[in-house]
Amino acid sequence: MEQLSVGEVAARLGVSSSAVRMWGTRYGLVASARSVGGHRRYTPEDVALLQAVHEAVLSGTDPAAAAAAVRGIADVEGAGGGPRRRAGAGGTGLAVPGAGKAARGLARAAARLDEMRAEDAVLAALRDTGTLVAWDDVVRPVLIAAGAHWAATGTGIEIEHLLSQAVTTALVRHAATLPEPPSERPVLLAGGPQEEHVLPLHAARAALAEDGVPCRLLGPRTPVPALASAARRTRAAAVLVWLSRPDQAAVEGLPELAAAHRRVRVLAGGPGWDGADTGAAAVPRDLAEAVEGLGQAWRRTQPGRRINPTR
Ligand code: B12
């Protein structure tokens, strides 16, 4: 097996030797072998990890998050006893720096592709703390780590898929245990016309259910005319369109949504709206703000109705 010196790794990656050493000390990506003379030697696995961090730096991803993510995966992949094994049986899981025990448990289960454990971890957090806290403290850190790992290495998509599945099921199960809200003037939640990402919408639905607010989730890739038609037919109190990436068709469709009927409130949620002209549509910054805005719009349609939040 070919092992490289610091200088050889630097030449291969096209960076300085000091950058390689700096990544080593700062992100824990050190050479795992030594030459006979005691000098550091990088194995092919070490070089692959450094390469991943380097690509993350070039693509603008946070290098600390990328390093933590690739190290976490390497720990799990090395759990058979290879040189990168750093933890007890099964490794440390997808690394979520600074996160609490529940997030680490979820990350470990996801990295091991243990769907049931991952689902249970999310469900337990939802029941313990409610959706807003569970989403921010447990679910989001692990999703971000999974996304950073994929961006840095181009691998681990199976972990992201399994994690998405487990999070969706847990949010649906949690919402299903809550009292059914009244059905009139619901809130509609939809992904934009090109959008596959809908986990934030599932989180919003669970949080709204905790507040007793009725809602319909239309899911990914909802064409604007279909959403406008659903808003009209249900006399929706509000609609939220989620975009994780920019989508001109969604921006151009906002007036059509606002015109669906007289009293519909339109919210544009997600990083895909950054910099877009959203006109009169409100732009919530996070789940709490979205749930607050949607809940308020619904409550305005319910004169005299007493709301009985469960959290
Ligand atoms: C899970 C996931 C998937 C799953 C989605 C499954 C599902 N059912 O939703 C699958 C595998 C389908 C997927 C597909 C793709 N994905 Co993806 N995915 C993710 C991942 C890991 C989590 C997404 C998520 O739910 N984020 C929600 C939270 C966790 O995001 P956040 O940034 O913390 O949220 C901020 C705000 O949005 C706000 N906020 C948080 N929650 C909420 C809730 C509400 C209601 C509101 C209003 C605000 C709000 O607060 C935060 C602070 O600003 C992200 C990584 C990431 N960092 O988000 C990538 C990510 C979004 N995906 C990405 C990409 C590139 C893709 C693909 C194009 C990959 C491909 N080549 O096919 C496709 C997209 C296909 C499409 N047409 O949409 C990129 C997007 C980069 C970009 N901006 O262009 C990301 C960021 C990964 C990365 N690091 O590069 N993905």
mmCIF file of C-alpha atoms and ligand atoms in Angstrom:
data_model
loop_
_atom_site.group_PDB
_atom_site.id
_atom_site.type_symbol
_atom_site.label_atom_id
_atom_site.label_comp_id
_atom_site.label_asym_id
_atom_site.label_seq_id
_atom_site.Cartn_x
_atom_site.Cartn_y
_atom_site.Cartn_z
ATOM 1 C CA MET A 1 0.000 0.000 0.000
ATOM 2 C CA GLU A 2 1.424 3.342 -1.086
ATOM 3 C CA GLN A 3 2.027 5.770 1.779
ATOM 4 C CA LEU A 4 2.821 9.423 1.164
ATOM 5 C CA SER A 5 4.774 12.124 2.969
ATOM 6 C CA VAL A 6 3.237 15.539 3.787
ATOM 7 C CA GLY A 7 4.951 17.060 0.723
ATOM 8 C CA GLU A 8 3.690 14.338 -1.600
ATOM 9 C CA VAL A 9 0.096 14.740 -0.344
ATOM 10 C CA ALA A 10 0.354 18.515 -0.767
ATOM 11 C CA ALA A 11 1.587 18.092 -4.366
ATOM 12 C CA ARG A 12 -1.217 15.652 -5.140
ATOM 13 C CA LEU A 13 -3.904 18.017 -3.816
ATOM 14 C CA GLY A 14 -2.252 21.148 -5.226
ATOM 15 C CA VAL A 15 -1.965 22.872 -1.843
ATOM 16 C CA SER A 16 0.933 23.781 0.445
ATOM 17 C CA SER A 17 2.409 21.363 2.992
ATOM 18 C CA SER A 18 1.398 23.756 5.740
ATOM 19 C CA ALA A 19 -2.256 23.560 4.606
ATOM 20 C CA VAL A 20 -2.117 19.778 4.893
ATOM 21 C CA ARG A 21 -0.581 20.043 8.386
ATOM 22 C CA MET A 22 -3.120 22.730 9.367
ATOM 23 C CA TRP A 23 -6.094 20.554 8.309
ATOM 24 C CA GLY A 24 -4.493 17.756 10.299
ATOM 25 C CA THR A 25 -4.314 19.683 13.536
ATOM 26 C CA ARG A 26 -7.477 21.727 13.081
ATOM 27 C CA TYR A 27 -9.818 18.997 11.850
ATOM 28 C CA GLY A 28 -8.158 15.863 13.212
ATOM 29 C CA LEU A 29 -7.269 14.519 9.748
ATOM 30 C CA VAL A 30 -3.789 13.308 10.681
ATOM 31 C CA ALA A 31 -1.520 10.756 9.005
ATOM 32 C CA SER A 32 -2.366 7.404 10.490
ATOM 33 C CA ALA A 33 0.945 5.678 9.606
ATOM 34 C CA ARG A 34 4.634 6.328 10.307
ATOM 35 C CA SER A 35 7.734 5.607 8.253
ATOM 36 C CA VAL A 36 10.513 3.438 9.683
ATOM 37 C CA GLY A 37 12.277 6.679 10.616
ATOM 38 C CA GLY A 38 9.166 7.889 12.529
ATOM 39 C CA HIS A 39 7.965 10.445 9.950
ATOM 40 C CA ARG A 40 4.242 10.908 9.228
ATOM 41 C CA ARG A 41 2.921 8.836 6.349
ATOM 42 C CA TYR A 42 -0.520 9.285 4.808
ATOM 43 C CA THR A 43 -2.401 6.129 3.776
ATOM 44 C CA PRO A 44 -4.742 6.162 0.712
ATOM 45 C CA GLU A 45 -7.703 6.516 3.144
ATOM 46 C CA ASP A 46 -6.063 9.541 4.811
ATOM 47 C CA VAL A 47 -5.502 11.130 1.399
ATOM 48 C CA ALA A 48 -9.131 10.459 0.358
ATOM 49 C CA LEU A 49 -10.387 12.245 3.486
ATOM 50 C CA LEU A 50 -8.071 15.218 2.933
ATOM 51 C CA GLN A 51 -9.173 15.346 -0.702
ATOM 52 C CA ALA A 52 -12.819 15.468 0.430
ATOM 53 C CA VAL A 53 -12.134 18.376 2.783
ATOM 54 C CA HIS A 54 -10.181 20.168 0.094
ATOM 55 C CA GLU A 55 -13.098 19.846 -2.347
ATOM 56 C CA ALA A 56 -15.457 21.103 0.338
ATOM 57 C CA VAL A 57 -13.252 24.158 0.865
ATOM 58 C CA LEU A 58 -13.222 24.808 -2.897
ATOM 59 C CA SER A 59 -17.010 24.447 -3.201
ATOM 60 C CA GLY A 60 -17.648 26.844 -0.345
ATOM 61 C CA THR A 61 -18.882 24.250 2.153
ATOM 62 C CA ASP A 62 -17.848 24.886 5.737
ATOM 63 C CA PRO A 63 -14.574 22.857 6.010
ATOM 64 C CA ALA A 64 -15.090 22.095 9.722
ATOM 65 C CA ALA A 65 -18.529 20.602 9.013
ATOM 66 C CA ALA A 66 -17.175 18.720 5.989
ATOM 67 C CA ALA A 67 -14.233 17.364 8.002
ATOM 68 C CA ALA A 68 -16.495 16.320 10.857
ATOM 69 C CA ALA A 69 -18.860 14.617 8.435
ATOM 70 C CA VAL A 70 -16.148 12.692 6.544
ATOM 71 C CA ARG A 71 -14.499 11.668 9.800
ATOM 72 C CA GLY A 72 -17.776 10.417 11.194
ATOM 73 C CA ILE A 73 -18.430 8.268 8.151
ATOM 74 C CA ALA A 74 -14.823 7.026 8.128
ATOM 75 C CA ASP A 75 -15.217 5.966 11.746
ATOM 76 C CA VAL A 76 -18.260 3.913 10.882
ATOM 77 C CA GLU A 77 -16.761 2.459 7.717
ATOM 78 C CA GLY A 78 -13.613 1.619 9.660
ATOM 79 C CA ALA A 79 -15.566 -0.084 12.424
ATOM 80 C CA GLY A 80 -14.422 -3.480 11.194
ATOM 81 C CA GLY A 81 -11.079 -2.768 12.845
ATOM 82 C CA GLY A 82 -9.200 -0.730 10.203
ATOM 83 C CA PRO A 83 -6.682 1.960 11.095
ATOM 84 C CA ARG A 84 -9.291 4.758 11.235
ATOM 85 C CA ARG A 85 -11.352 3.143 13.934
ATOM 86 C CA ARG A 86 -11.682 5.659 16.736
ATOM 87 C CA ALA A 87 -14.558 4.442 18.862
ATOM 88 C CA GLY A 88 -16.069 1.351 20.366
ATOM 89 C CA ALA A 89 -17.959 -1.253 18.376
ATOM 90 C CA GLY A 90 -19.834 0.416 15.525
ATOM 91 C CA GLY A 91 -17.842 3.653 15.512
ATOM 92 C CA THR A 92 -19.045 7.134 16.415
ATOM 93 C CA GLY A 93 -21.630 7.672 13.644
ATOM 94 C CA LEU A 94 -22.098 10.664 11.360
ATOM 95 C CA ALA A 95 -20.344 13.429 13.283
ATOM 96 C CA VAL A 96 -22.507 16.299 14.568
ATOM 97 C CA PRO A 97 -20.075 18.628 16.336
ATOM 98 C CA GLY A 98 -21.556 20.390 19.364
ATOM 99 C CA ALA A 99 -24.842 18.481 19.199
ATOM 100 C CA GLY A 100 -26.502 16.793 22.179
ATOM 101 C CA LYS A 101 -26.934 13.142 23.036
ATOM 102 C CA ALA A 102 -30.199 12.685 21.132
ATOM 103 C CA ALA A 103 -28.729 14.102 17.907
ATOM 104 C CA ARG A 104 -25.644 11.910 18.280
ATOM 105 C CA GLY A 105 -27.880 8.862 18.755
ATOM 106 C CA LEU A 106 -29.827 9.732 15.610
ATOM 107 C CA ALA A 107 -26.602 10.303 13.657
ATOM 108 C CA ARG A 108 -25.199 6.967 14.815
ATOM 109 C CA ALA A 109 -28.365 5.096 13.866
ATOM 110 C CA ALA A 110 -28.486 6.783 10.431
ATOM 111 C CA ALA A 111 -24.828 6.081 9.685
ATOM 112 C CA ARG A 112 -25.386 2.426 10.561
ATOM 113 C CA LEU A 113 -28.460 2.395 8.305
ATOM 114 C CA ASP A 114 -30.574 1.347 11.280
ATOM 115 C CA GLU A 115 -33.897 2.826 10.154
ATOM 116 C CA MET A 116 -35.983 1.731 13.158
ATOM 117 C CA ARG A 117 -33.500 3.176 15.682
ATOM 118 C CA ALA A 118 -33.328 6.420 13.720
ATOM 119 C CA GLU A 119 -37.125 6.674 13.620
ATOM 120 C CA ASP A 120 -37.387 5.919 17.348
ATOM 121 C CA ALA A 121 -34.753 8.549 18.159
ATOM 122 C CA VAL A 122 -36.716 11.221 16.273
ATOM 123 C CA LEU A 123 -40.056 10.133 17.732
ATOM 124 C CA ALA A 124 -38.671 10.170 21.286
ATOM 125 C CA ALA A 125 -37.296 13.688 20.777
ATOM 126 C CA LEU A 126 -40.622 14.897 19.326
ATOM 127 C CA ARG A 127 -42.533 13.506 22.303
ATOM 128 C CA ASP A 128 -40.005 14.789 24.862
ATOM 129 C CA THR A 129 -39.604 18.360 23.686
ATOM 130 C CA GLY A 130 -42.209 19.073 20.998
ATOM 131 C CA THR A 131 -41.523 19.565 17.300
ATOM 132 C CA LEU A 132 -39.854 22.999 17.294
ATOM 133 C CA VAL A 133 -37.109 22.024 19.739
ATOM 134 C CA ALA A 134 -36.676 18.490 18.367
ATOM 135 C CA TRP A 135 -36.331 19.854 14.813
ATOM 136 C CA ASP A 136 -33.691 22.455 15.737
ATOM 137 C CA ASP A 137 -31.718 20.460 18.312
ATOM 138 C CA VAL A 138 -31.938 16.895 17.035
ATOM 139 C CA VAL A 139 -33.102 16.590 13.420
ATOM 140 C CA ARG A 140 -31.568 19.627 11.659
ATOM 141 C CA PRO A 141 -27.994 19.120 12.929
ATOM 142 C CA VAL A 142 -28.003 15.556 11.596
ATOM 143 C CA LEU A 143 -29.553 16.565 8.251
ATOM 144 C CA ILE A 144 -26.934 19.283 7.888
ATOM 145 C CA ALA A 145 -24.134 16.817 8.690
ATOM 146 C CA ALA A 146 -25.528 14.343 6.141
ATOM 147 C CA GLY A 147 -25.733 17.113 3.507
ATOM 148 C CA ALA A 148 -22.182 18.308 4.277
ATOM 149 C CA HIS A 149 -20.850 14.786 4.005
ATOM 150 C CA TRP A 150 -22.510 14.300 0.622
ATOM 151 C CA ALA A 151 -21.259 17.686 -0.616
ATOM 152 C CA ALA A 152 -17.698 16.901 0.501
ATOM 153 C CA THR A 153 -17.409 13.320 -0.696
ATOM 154 C CA GLY A 154 -20.231 12.617 -3.150
ATOM 155 C CA THR A 155 -21.008 9.508 -1.083
ATOM 156 C CA GLY A 156 -23.387 8.570 1.709
ATOM 157 C CA ILE A 157 -26.573 9.301 -0.241
ATOM 158 C CA GLU A 158 -28.004 6.078 1.205
ATOM 159 C CA ILE A 159 -27.592 7.546 4.702
ATOM 160 C CA GLU A 160 -29.378 10.745 3.632
ATOM 161 C CA HIS A 161 -32.229 8.730 2.105
ATOM 162 C CA LEU A 162 -32.653 6.497 5.149
ATOM 163 C CA LEU A 163 -32.470 9.504 7.469
ATOM 164 C CA SER A 164 -35.115 11.335 5.402
ATOM 165 C CA GLN A 165 -37.358 8.282 5.522
ATOM 166 C CA ALA A 166 -36.978 7.861 9.296
ATOM 167 C CA VAL A 167 -37.567 11.573 9.973
ATOM 168 C CA THR A 168 -40.669 11.642 7.730
ATOM 169 C CA THR A 169 -42.216 8.567 9.348
ATOM 170 C CA ALA A 170 -41.530 9.828 12.878
ATOM 171 C CA LEU A 171 -43.072 13.247 12.098
ATOM 172 C CA VAL A 172 -46.143 11.608 10.520
ATOM 173 C CA ARG A 173 -46.525 9.212 13.461
ATOM 174 C CA HIS A 174 -46.150 12.035 15.974
ATOM 175 C CA ALA A 175 -48.755 14.198 14.210
ATOM 176 C CA ALA A 176 -51.128 11.211 14.018
ATOM 177 C CA THR A 177 -51.163 10.832 17.814
ATOM 178 C CA LEU A 178 -52.358 14.426 18.329
ATOM 179 C CA PRO A 179 -56.051 15.386 18.501
ATOM 180 C CA GLU A 180 -57.471 15.998 15.029
ATOM 181 C CA PRO A 181 -57.919 19.742 14.443
ATOM 182 C CA PRO A 182 -61.128 21.131 12.929
ATOM 183 C CA SER A 183 -61.071 20.839 9.152
ATOM 184 C CA GLU A 184 -62.200 24.308 7.972
ATOM 185 C CA ARG A 185 -59.878 26.830 6.326
ATOM 186 C CA PRO A 186 -56.747 24.665 6.532
ATOM 187 C CA VAL A 187 -53.174 25.754 5.960
ATOM 188 C CA LEU A 188 -51.599 24.280 2.781
ATOM 189 C CA LEU A 189 -47.952 23.205 2.677
ATOM 190 C CA ALA A 190 -46.297 22.505 -0.661
ATOM 191 C CA GLY A 191 -42.887 22.076 -2.237
ATOM 192 C CA GLY A 192 -42.220 24.360 -5.228
ATOM 193 C CA PRO A 193 -42.637 23.060 -8.804
ATOM 194 C CA GLN A 194 -39.105 21.549 -8.943
ATOM 195 C CA GLU A 195 -38.732 20.768 -5.252
ATOM 196 C CA GLU A 196 -37.942 17.322 -3.843
ATOM 197 C CA HIS A 197 -37.124 18.502 -0.304
ATOM 198 C CA VAL A 198 -40.202 18.349 1.910
ATOM 199 C CA LEU A 199 -38.949 17.463 5.401
ATOM 200 C CA PRO A 200 -39.422 21.060 6.655
ATOM 201 C CA LEU A 201 -43.062 20.774 5.529
ATOM 202 C CA HIS A 202 -43.527 17.588 7.558
ATOM 203 C CA ALA A 203 -41.974 19.404 10.534
ATOM 204 C CA ALA A 204 -44.342 22.336 10.003
ATOM 205 C CA ARG A 205 -47.338 20.000 9.858
ATOM 206 C CA ALA A 206 -46.364 18.285 13.132
ATOM 207 C CA ALA A 207 -45.798 21.626 14.884
ATOM 208 C CA LEU A 208 -49.125 22.975 13.564
ATOM 209 C CA ALA A 209 -50.896 19.827 14.785
ATOM 210 C CA GLU A 210 -49.448 20.477 18.257
ATOM 211 C CA ASP A 211 -51.092 23.921 18.081
ATOM 212 C CA GLY A 212 -54.418 22.480 16.864
ATOM 213 C CA VAL A 213 -54.108 24.116 13.426
ATOM 214 C CA PRO A 214 -55.537 22.095 10.479
ATOM 215 C CA CYS A 215 -53.277 21.574 7.547
ATOM 216 C CA ARG A 216 -52.893 19.683 4.243
ATOM 217 C CA LEU A 217 -49.508 18.655 2.976
ATOM 218 C CA LEU A 218 -49.358 18.594 -0.831
ATOM 219 C CA GLY A 219 -45.786 17.296 -0.956
ATOM 220 C CA PRO A 220 -42.940 17.681 -3.456
ATOM 221 C CA ARG A 221 -43.075 19.238 -6.962
ATOM 222 C CA THR A 222 -46.448 20.966 -6.646
ATOM 223 C CA PRO A 223 -47.249 23.019 -9.773
ATOM 224 C CA VAL A 224 -48.352 26.565 -8.874
ATOM 225 C CA PRO A 225 -51.759 26.296 -10.650
ATOM 226 C CA ALA A 226 -52.513 23.095 -8.695
ATOM 227 C CA LEU A 227 -51.640 24.785 -5.414
ATOM 228 C CA ALA A 228 -53.767 27.816 -6.331
ATOM 229 C CA SER A 229 -56.665 25.512 -7.173
ATOM 230 C CA ALA A 230 -56.283 23.646 -3.843
ATOM 231 C CA ALA A 231 -56.205 26.980 -2.002
ATOM 232 C CA ARG A 232 -59.437 28.015 -3.685
ATOM 233 C CA ARG A 233 -61.219 24.706 -3.149
ATOM 234 C CA THR A 234 -60.330 24.456 0.561
ATOM 235 C CA ARG A 235 -60.578 28.228 1.167
ATOM 236 C CA ALA A 236 -57.148 27.863 2.720
ATOM 237 C CA ALA A 237 -56.247 30.317 5.467
ATOM 238 C CA ALA A 238 -52.628 30.322 4.289
ATOM 239 C CA VAL A 239 -50.207 28.560 1.957
ATOM 240 C CA LEU A 240 -46.508 27.945 2.464
ATOM 241 C CA VAL A 241 -44.316 27.217 -0.558
ATOM 242 C CA TRP A 242 -40.989 25.619 0.333
ATOM 243 C CA LEU A 243 -37.908 26.131 -1.865
ATOM 244 C CA SER A 244 -34.498 24.805 -0.897
ATOM 245 C CA ARG A 245 -33.052 26.054 -4.192
ATOM 246 C CA PRO A 246 -33.990 29.019 -6.389
ATOM 247 C CA ASP A 247 -36.938 28.400 -8.750
ATOM 248 C CA GLN A 248 -38.148 31.169 -11.050
ATOM 249 C CA ALA A 249 -41.490 29.429 -11.750
ATOM 250 C CA ALA A 250 -42.302 29.554 -8.021
ATOM 251 C CA VAL A 251 -41.421 33.263 -7.811
ATOM 252 C CA GLU A 252 -43.546 34.060 -10.870
ATOM 253 C CA GLY A 253 -46.436 32.035 -9.406
ATOM 254 C CA LEU A 254 -46.742 33.996 -6.145
ATOM 255 C CA PRO A 255 -49.305 36.527 -7.477
ATOM 256 C CA GLU A 256 -51.475 33.647 -8.729
ATOM 257 C CA LEU A 257 -51.435 32.135 -5.251
ATOM 258 C CA ALA A 258 -52.247 35.437 -3.592
ATOM 259 C CA ALA A 259 -55.189 35.805 -5.998
ATOM 260 C CA ALA A 260 -56.554 32.306 -5.243
ATOM 261 C CA HIS A 261 -59.123 33.889 -2.950
ATOM 262 C CA ARG A 262 -59.526 37.041 -0.960
ATOM 263 C CA ARG A 263 -58.237 35.988 2.446
ATOM 264 C CA VAL A 264 -55.353 33.653 1.748
ATOM 265 C CA ARG A 265 -51.979 34.480 3.268
ATOM 266 C CA VAL A 266 -48.895 33.420 1.279
ATOM 267 C CA LEU A 267 -45.601 32.454 2.918
ATOM 268 C CA ALA A 268 -42.346 31.776 1.046
ATOM 269 C CA GLY A 269 -40.146 29.454 3.141
ATOM 270 C CA GLY A 270 -36.652 28.068 2.647
ATOM 271 C CA PRO A 271 -33.207 29.192 1.444
ATOM 272 C CA GLY A 272 -34.313 29.006 -2.224
ATOM 273 C CA TRP A 273 -36.193 32.302 -1.786
ATOM 274 C CA ASP A 274 -33.049 34.225 -0.741
ATOM 275 C CA GLY A 275 -32.739 37.339 -2.881
ATOM 276 C CA ALA A 276 -36.020 36.690 -4.756
ATOM 277 C CA ASP A 277 -38.770 39.296 -5.064
ATOM 278 C CA THR A 278 -41.552 37.739 -2.984
ATOM 279 C CA GLY A 279 -43.863 40.780 -3.131
ATOM 280 C CA ALA A 280 -46.455 40.651 -0.371
ATOM 281 C CA ALA A 281 -45.552 37.081 0.641
ATOM 282 C CA ALA A 282 -43.988 36.830 4.106
ATOM 283 C CA VAL A 283 -40.605 35.071 4.352
ATOM 284 C CA PRO A 284 -40.278 33.157 7.644
ATOM 285 C CA ARG A 285 -36.681 32.598 8.737
ATOM 286 C CA ASP A 286 -37.190 29.332 10.540
ATOM 287 C CA LEU A 287 -39.740 26.713 11.499
ATOM 288 C CA ALA A 288 -40.966 28.628 14.555
ATOM 289 C CA GLU A 289 -41.626 31.772 12.519
ATOM 290 C CA ALA A 290 -43.395 29.790 9.807
ATOM 291 C CA VAL A 291 -45.624 28.002 12.319
ATOM 292 C CA GLU A 292 -46.387 31.285 14.047
ATOM 293 C CA GLY A 293 -47.323 33.031 10.775
ATOM 294 C CA LEU A 294 -49.452 30.135 9.522
ATOM 295 C CA GLY A 295 -51.164 29.662 12.883
ATOM 296 C CA GLN A 296 -51.954 33.374 13.117
ATOM 297 C CA ALA A 297 -53.513 33.383 9.639
ATOM 298 C CA TRP A 298 -55.671 30.397 10.576
ATOM 299 C CA ARG A 299 -56.717 31.832 13.940
ATOM 300 C CA ARG A 300 -57.902 34.995 12.205
ATOM 301 C CA THR A 301 -60.350 32.853 10.248
ATOM 302 C CA GLN A 302 -61.759 31.310 13.444
ATOM 303 C CA PRO A 303 -63.557 34.042 15.372
ATOM 304 C CA GLY A 304 -64.431 32.974 18.876
ATOM 305 C CA ARG A 305 -62.769 29.552 18.570
ATOM 306 C CA ARG A 306 -60.685 28.600 21.574
ATOM 307 C CA ILE A 307 -57.382 27.038 20.687
ATOM 308 C CA ASN A 308 -55.988 24.368 22.924
ATOM 309 C CA PRO A 309 -52.274 23.903 22.260
ATOM 310 C CA THR A 310 -50.887 20.571 23.420
ATOM 311 C CA ARG A 311 -47.455 21.848 24.274
HETATM 312 C C1 B12 B 1 -32.648 15.358 2.964
HETATM 313 C C2 B12 B 1 -32.051 16.016 1.738
HETATM 314 C C3 B12 B 1 -32.429 15.534 0.478
HETATM 315 C C4 B12 B 1 -33.493 14.478 0.293
HETATM 316 C C5 B12 B 1 -34.886 15.128 0.501
HETATM 317 C C6 B12 B 1 -35.873 14.149 1.104
HETATM 318 C C7 B12 B 1 -37.143 14.806 1.542
HETATM 319 N N1 B12 B 1 -38.177 13.994 1.609
HETATM 320 O O1 B12 B 1 -37.221 16.001 1.834
HETATM 321 C C8 B12 B 1 -33.229 14.025 -1.180
HETATM 322 C C9 B12 B 1 -32.314 12.837 -1.177
HETATM 323 C C10 B12 B 1 -34.487 13.716 -2.007
HETATM 324 C C11 B12 B 1 -32.472 15.228 -1.735
HETATM 325 C C12 B12 B 1 -32.357 15.498 -3.072
HETATM 326 C C13 B12 B 1 -31.551 16.519 -3.582
HETATM 327 N N2 B12 B 1 -30.754 17.353 -2.891
HETATM 328 CO CO1 B12 B 1 -30.779 17.477 -0.963
HETATM 329 N N3 B12 B 1 -30.540 17.664 0.865
HETATM 330 C C14 B12 B 1 -31.117 17.082 1.882
HETATM 331 C C15 B12 B 1 -30.567 17.670 3.198
HETATM 332 C C16 B12 B 1 -29.601 16.656 3.797
HETATM 333 C C17 B12 B 1 -31.627 18.086 4.232
HETATM 334 C C18 B12 B 1 -32.737 18.959 3.630
HETATM 335 C C19 B12 B 1 -33.601 19.581 4.689
HETATM 336 O O2 B12 B 1 -34.641 19.064 5.052
HETATM 337 N N4 B12 B 1 -33.167 20.752 5.215
HETATM 338 C C20 B12 B 1 -33.920 21.501 6.215
HETATM 339 C C21 B12 B 1 -32.994 22.166 7.212
HETATM 340 C C22 B12 B 1 -32.184 21.059 7.834
HETATM 341 O O3 B12 B 1 -32.204 23.075 6.445
HETATM 342 P P1 B12 B 1 -31.462 24.347 7.136
HETATM 343 O O4 B12 B 1 -30.473 24.818 6.126
HETATM 344 O O5 B12 B 1 -31.019 24.042 8.477
HETATM 345 O O6 B12 B 1 -32.644 25.397 7.260
HETATM 346 C C23 B12 B 1 -32.436 26.779 7.324
HETATM 347 C C24 B12 B 1 -33.655 27.484 6.816
HETATM 348 O O7 B12 B 1 -34.191 26.762 5.750
HETATM 349 C C25 B12 B 1 -34.555 27.609 7.992
HETATM 350 N N5 B12 B 1 -35.485 26.494 8.252
HETATM 351 C C26 B12 B 1 -35.198 25.302 8.798
HETATM 352 N N6 B12 B 1 -36.295 24.548 8.889
HETATM 353 C C27 B12 B 1 -37.316 25.300 8.421
HETATM 354 C C28 B12 B 1 -38.677 24.991 8.301
HETATM 355 C C29 B12 B 1 -39.521 25.945 7.741
HETATM 356 C C30 B12 B 1 -40.968 25.621 7.551
HETATM 357 C C31 B12 B 1 -39.000 27.208 7.324
HETATM 358 C C32 B12 B 1 -39.889 28.222 6.711
HETATM 359 C C33 B12 B 1 -37.652 27.504 7.481
HETATM 360 C C34 B12 B 1 -36.812 26.535 8.031
HETATM 361 O O8 B12 B 1 -33.749 27.681 9.077
HETATM 362 C C35 B12 B 1 -32.415 27.230 8.743
HETATM 363 C C36 B12 B 1 -31.472 28.383 8.974
HETATM 364 O O9 B12 B 1 -31.530 29.332 7.932
HETATM 365 C C37 B12 B 1 -29.861 18.975 2.694
HETATM 366 C C38 B12 B 1 -28.709 19.467 3.570
HETATM 367 C C39 B12 B 1 -29.104 20.765 4.313
HETATM 368 N N7 B12 B 1 -28.108 21.403 4.887
HETATM 369 O O10 B12 B 1 -30.231 21.201 4.356
HETATM 370 C C40 B12 B 1 -29.509 18.625 1.240
HETATM 371 C C41 B12 B 1 -29.473 19.756 0.216
HETATM 372 C C42 B12 B 1 -30.625 20.729 0.450
HETATM 373 N N8 B12 B 1 -29.670 19.031 -1.050
HETATM 374 C C43 B12 B 1 -28.982 19.519 -2.021
HETATM 375 C C44 B12 B 1 -29.011 19.030 -3.356
HETATM 376 C C45 B12 B 1 -27.992 19.649 -4.315
HETATM 377 C C46 B12 B 1 -29.928 18.036 -3.747
HETATM 378 C C47 B12 B 1 -30.109 17.465 -5.163
HETATM 379 C C48 B12 B 1 -30.069 18.500 -6.295
HETATM 380 C C49 B12 B 1 -29.066 16.377 -5.348
HETATM 381 C C50 B12 B 1 -29.062 15.773 -6.749
HETATM 382 N N9 B12 B 1 -27.991 16.049 -7.463
HETATM 383 O O11 B12 B 1 -29.979 15.130 -7.148
HETATM 384 C C51 B12 B 1 -31.512 16.824 -5.039
HETATM 385 C C52 B12 B 1 -32.614 17.876 -5.320
HETATM 386 C C53 B12 B 1 -33.645 17.409 -6.245
HETATM 387 C C54 B12 B 1 -34.733 18.484 -6.363
HETATM 388 N N10 B12 B 1 -35.221 18.670 -7.573
HETATM 389 O O12 B12 B 1 -35.137 19.150 -5.416
HETATM 390 C C55 B12 B 1 -28.128 20.697 -1.567
HETATM 391 C C56 B12 B 1 -28.713 22.044 -2.043
HETATM 392 C C57 B12 B 1 -27.597 23.021 -2.407
HETATM 393 C C58 B12 B 1 -28.176 24.219 -3.097
HETATM 394 N N11 B12 B 1 -28.601 25.219 -2.335
HETATM 395 O O13 B12 B 1 -28.261 24.233 -4.289
HETATM 396 C C59 B12 B 1 -28.086 20.487 -0.013
HETATM 397 C C60 B12 B 1 -27.952 21.795 0.811
HETATM 398 C C61 B12 B 1 -26.916 19.529 0.276
HETATM 399 C C62 B12 B 1 -25.552 20.190 0.116
HETATM 400 N N12 B12 B 1 -24.822 20.400 1.186
HETATM 401 O O14 B12 B 1 -25.115 20.508 -0.961
HETATM 402 N N13 B12 B 1 -31.931 15.966 -0.724
#
